[in-house]
Amino acid sequence: MNAFVKKINGIYQLKIPFERIYTSVFLMEAQEKNMLVDCGTTAEDVDTYIVPALKQKGYEISDIKSLILTHRHTDHAGGLGRVLALAPSIAVVTDACTLFVGISTYPLAGHTEDSIGVFDERTHTLITGDGLQGAGVDRYHCSVKDKSAYLETLERIKNDERVENLLLSHAYEPWNSDGVFGREQVLRCLEECRICFLQR
């Protein structure tokens, strides 16, 4: 069974099969205000992967207070209807706000106009969804809708010294990894994102 795997203190990743790759759902634990970031591709993903993985962690889906959607593409938001059918009290977050003390959404426009991430000040970790693309993944090559906004996003993160770790939703090329740890590696990742984008 797929399970939530600890990536950093208080943040867990669930990998859900998607085509030949996977998409990620993140669980953020925050003192009875637990949150999910994204919700899989289909209602079946919610029933087959998310609900059982939450139960394995000791949670019901009704224990989740907020669902943050990094953007509306199906592989990240396709399970929304099923989540709300199972737990209609979950607050759905799609824009800039403070979710909890030390946890807030983070603008990541570029991949889509409304792309957001989640920044956890406790661990200096930014969950990016598809906000950072590298060279893309599998058949999806560096998919950016707004070119100038994407470059601005890369520059903003570069200048935000709070960001020391990145958690990505897919194992993007050229790293074939979904996690970047340490400020030096974050800066290297951002530069590689810029180079990949300009060379595409």
Tab-separated table of C-alpha atoms in Angstrom:
chain	number	residue	atom	x	y	z
A	1	MET	CA	0.000	0.000	0.000
A	2	ASN	CA	1.203	3.511	-0.762
A	3	ALA	CA	1.824	5.464	2.431
A	4	PHE	CA	2.636	8.973	3.561
A	5	VAL	CA	6.420	9.100	3.909
A	6	LYS	CA	8.139	11.688	6.057
A	7	LYS	CA	10.039	14.235	3.975
A	8	ILE	CA	10.866	16.685	6.746
A	9	ASN	CA	9.486	17.281	10.253
A	10	GLY	CA	5.708	17.543	10.067
A	11	ILE	CA	5.479	17.092	6.273
A	12	TYR	CA	4.706	13.754	4.597
A	13	GLN	CA	4.451	12.817	0.919
A	14	LEU	CA	2.103	10.315	-0.700
A	15	LYS	CA	3.002	9.264	-4.248
A	16	ILE	CA	-0.020	8.410	-6.397
A	17	PRO	CA	0.482	6.712	-9.769
A	18	PHE	CA	-0.212	9.013	-12.714
A	19	GLU	CA	0.387	7.761	-16.254
A	20	ARG	CA	4.028	6.541	-16.309
A	21	ILE	CA	5.028	8.777	-13.385
A	22	TYR	CA	3.407	9.872	-10.129
A	23	THR	CA	1.801	12.913	-8.625
A	24	SER	CA	2.149	13.888	-4.977
A	25	VAL	CA	-0.186	14.663	-2.121
A	26	PHE	CA	1.402	16.210	0.955
A	27	LEU	CA	0.138	15.944	4.524
A	28	MET	CA	1.153	18.797	6.820
A	29	GLU	CA	0.646	18.206	10.523
A	30	ALA	CA	-0.123	21.367	12.483
A	31	GLN	CA	-1.678	20.947	15.945
A	32	GLU	CA	-5.148	19.663	15.083
A	33	LYS	CA	-5.213	21.819	11.946
A	34	ASN	CA	-3.809	19.203	9.614
A	35	MET	CA	-3.716	20.089	5.925
A	36	LEU	CA	-3.455	18.305	2.611
A	37	VAL	CA	-1.690	19.835	-0.362
A	38	ASP	CA	-3.373	18.597	-3.573
A	39	CYS	CA	-5.693	15.593	-3.844
A	40	GLY	CA	-4.778	13.258	-6.688
A	41	THR	CA	-6.278	12.882	-10.146
A	42	THR	CA	-9.572	11.047	-9.633
A	43	ALA	CA	-12.185	10.085	-7.051
A	44	GLU	CA	-10.648	6.619	-7.187
A	45	ASP	CA	-7.282	8.078	-6.115
A	46	VAL	CA	-8.943	9.522	-3.033
A	47	ASP	CA	-10.550	6.195	-2.102
A	48	THR	CA	-7.643	3.950	-3.091
A	49	TYR	CA	-4.667	5.987	-1.921
A	50	ILE	CA	-5.442	9.069	0.162
A	51	VAL	CA	-8.032	7.720	2.601
A	52	PRO	CA	-6.120	4.493	3.391
A	53	ALA	CA	-2.814	6.377	3.753
A	54	LEU	CA	-4.447	8.822	6.183
A	55	LYS	CA	-5.876	5.911	8.186
A	56	GLN	CA	-2.420	4.367	8.353
A	57	LYS	CA	-1.262	7.640	9.931
A	58	GLY	CA	-4.147	7.508	12.404
A	59	TYR	CA	-6.385	10.081	10.680
A	60	GLU	CA	-9.801	10.108	9.090
A	61	ILE	CA	-10.265	12.432	6.137
A	62	SER	CA	-12.592	14.450	8.366
A	63	ASP	CA	-9.549	15.225	10.545
A	64	ILE	CA	-8.140	17.342	7.713
A	65	LYS	CA	-9.045	20.999	8.168
A	66	SER	CA	-7.743	22.475	4.892
A	67	LEU	CA	-7.014	21.297	1.369
A	68	ILE	CA	-4.615	23.555	-0.523
A	69	LEU	CA	-4.737	23.214	-4.304
A	70	THR	CA	-1.459	24.288	-5.880
A	71	HIS	CA	-3.339	24.749	-9.172
A	72	ARG	CA	-6.346	23.344	-10.989
A	73	HIS	CA	-4.699	20.812	-13.307
A	74	THR	CA	-6.373	17.431	-13.019
A	75	ASP	CA	-3.401	15.511	-11.632
A	76	HIS	CA	-3.380	17.859	-8.634
A	77	ALA	CA	-7.050	18.736	-8.180
A	78	GLY	CA	-9.042	15.960	-9.859
A	79	GLY	CA	-9.963	14.325	-6.541
A	80	LEU	CA	-11.539	17.501	-5.124
A	81	GLY	CA	-15.158	16.480	-5.605
A	82	ARG	CA	-14.627	13.176	-3.825
A	83	VAL	CA	-12.754	14.815	-0.941
A	84	LEU	CA	-15.625	17.244	-0.422
A	85	ALA	CA	-18.181	14.438	-0.668
A	86	LEU	CA	-16.380	12.582	2.129
A	87	ALA	CA	-15.572	15.650	4.248
A	88	PRO	CA	-17.650	18.689	3.262
A	89	SER	CA	-16.261	20.791	6.115
A	90	ILE	CA	-12.743	20.877	4.623
A	91	ALA	CA	-11.729	24.419	3.669
A	92	VAL	CA	-10.436	24.544	0.096
A	93	VAL	CA	-7.616	27.067	-0.389
A	94	THR	CA	-6.589	28.300	-3.837
A	95	ASP	CA	-5.119	31.743	-3.189
A	96	ALA	CA	-2.801	33.733	-0.938
A	97	CYS	CA	-3.524	33.437	2.763
A	98	THR	CA	-2.118	32.458	6.143
A	99	LEU	CA	-3.252	28.939	6.953
A	100	PHE	CA	-1.873	28.635	10.455
A	101	VAL	CA	0.827	30.337	12.495
A	102	GLY	CA	4.014	29.811	10.490
A	103	ILE	CA	2.305	28.249	7.458
A	104	SER	CA	1.065	30.260	4.489
A	105	THR	CA	0.487	29.986	0.782
A	106	TYR	CA	3.187	31.290	-1.553
A	107	PRO	CA	2.610	32.746	-5.056
A	108	LEU	CA	4.283	30.688	-7.797
A	109	ALA	CA	2.786	32.046	-11.020
A	110	GLY	CA	4.229	30.767	-14.268
A	111	HIS	CA	3.175	27.153	-14.788
A	112	THR	CA	-0.346	28.547	-14.460
A	113	GLU	CA	-1.393	32.078	-13.625
A	114	ASP	CA	-2.804	30.987	-10.272
A	115	SER	CA	-0.128	28.486	-9.165
A	116	ILE	CA	0.636	28.619	-5.444
A	117	GLY	CA	2.850	26.733	-3.064
A	118	VAL	CA	2.837	26.320	0.700
A	119	PHE	CA	5.625	27.710	2.854
A	120	ASP	CA	6.318	26.192	6.263
A	121	GLU	CA	8.385	28.583	8.375
A	122	ARG	CA	8.925	25.846	10.978
A	123	THR	CA	11.136	23.891	8.592
A	124	HIS	CA	11.928	26.619	6.003
A	125	THR	CA	10.291	24.356	3.408
A	126	LEU	CA	8.390	25.397	0.280
A	127	ILE	CA	6.025	22.866	-1.304
A	128	THR	CA	5.937	23.931	-4.944
A	129	GLY	CA	3.399	21.736	-6.744
A	130	ASP	CA	4.373	22.327	-10.389
A	131	GLY	CA	5.608	25.845	-9.638
A	132	LEU	CA	9.205	24.809	-10.400
A	133	GLN	CA	9.551	22.790	-13.578
A	134	GLY	CA	13.204	21.977	-14.199
A	135	ALA	CA	13.244	20.383	-17.653
A	136	GLY	CA	9.847	18.813	-17.046
A	137	VAL	CA	8.939	15.205	-16.391
A	138	ASP	CA	8.273	12.339	-18.805
A	139	ARG	CA	6.281	13.732	-21.781
A	140	TYR	CA	5.568	17.013	-20.008
A	141	HIS	CA	8.417	19.320	-20.988
A	142	CYS	CA	8.843	22.477	-18.890
A	143	SER	CA	5.199	23.472	-19.103
A	144	VAL	CA	4.998	27.233	-18.495
A	145	LYS	CA	1.982	29.364	-19.441
A	146	ASP	CA	3.323	32.782	-18.411
A	147	LYS	CA	7.024	33.103	-19.239
A	148	SER	CA	7.738	36.399	-17.491
A	149	ALA	CA	5.823	35.352	-14.372
A	150	TYR	CA	7.830	32.113	-14.194
A	151	LEU	CA	11.146	33.968	-14.326
A	152	GLU	CA	9.859	36.369	-11.672
A	153	THR	CA	8.891	33.406	-9.477
A	154	LEU	CA	12.384	31.934	-9.781
A	155	GLU	CA	13.909	35.284	-8.841
A	156	ARG	CA	11.556	35.758	-5.890
A	157	ILE	CA	12.464	32.392	-4.393
A	158	LYS	CA	16.142	33.079	-5.044
A	159	ASN	CA	15.869	36.303	-3.041
A	160	ASP	CA	13.823	34.737	-0.245
A	161	GLU	CA	16.517	33.518	2.136
A	162	ARG	CA	13.904	31.800	4.302
A	163	VAL	CA	13.515	29.047	1.694
A	164	GLU	CA	15.993	26.301	2.560
A	165	ASN	CA	14.153	23.234	1.241
A	166	LEU	CA	11.895	22.504	-1.734
A	167	LEU	CA	9.366	19.700	-2.118
A	168	LEU	CA	8.191	19.140	-5.706
A	169	SER	CA	5.146	17.191	-6.852
A	170	HIS	CA	7.005	15.154	-9.468
A	171	ALA	CA	10.562	13.875	-9.897
A	172	TYR	CA	11.541	16.554	-12.367
A	173	GLU	CA	14.474	16.280	-14.733
A	174	PRO	CA	17.411	16.925	-14.736
A	175	TRP	CA	17.468	15.926	-11.062
A	176	ASN	CA	15.012	12.998	-11.224
A	177	SER	CA	14.163	13.988	-7.673
A	178	ASP	CA	11.222	15.590	-5.894
A	179	GLY	CA	13.162	17.113	-3.003
A	180	VAL	CA	15.891	19.746	-2.653
A	181	PHE	CA	17.476	20.235	0.760
A	182	GLY	CA	19.763	23.046	1.895
A	183	ARG	CA	20.014	26.639	0.711
A	184	GLU	CA	22.927	25.980	-1.637
A	185	GLN	CA	20.981	23.199	-3.368
A	186	VAL	CA	17.892	25.427	-3.586
A	187	LEU	CA	19.900	28.100	-5.417
A	188	ARG	CA	21.361	25.492	-7.744
A	189	CYS	CA	17.875	24.126	-8.464
A	190	LEU	CA	16.549	27.593	-9.277
A	191	GLU	CA	19.419	28.282	-11.669
A	192	GLU	CA	18.885	24.938	-13.402
A	193	CYS	CA	15.167	25.769	-13.706
A	194	ARG	CA	16.110	29.069	-15.360
A	195	ILE	CA	18.575	27.423	-17.763
A	196	CYS	CA	16.148	24.625	-18.694
A	197	PHE	CA	13.412	27.163	-19.336
A	198	LEU	CA	15.575	29.396	-21.537
A	199	GLN	CA	16.883	26.403	-23.534
A	200	ARG	CA	13.521	24.756	-24.198
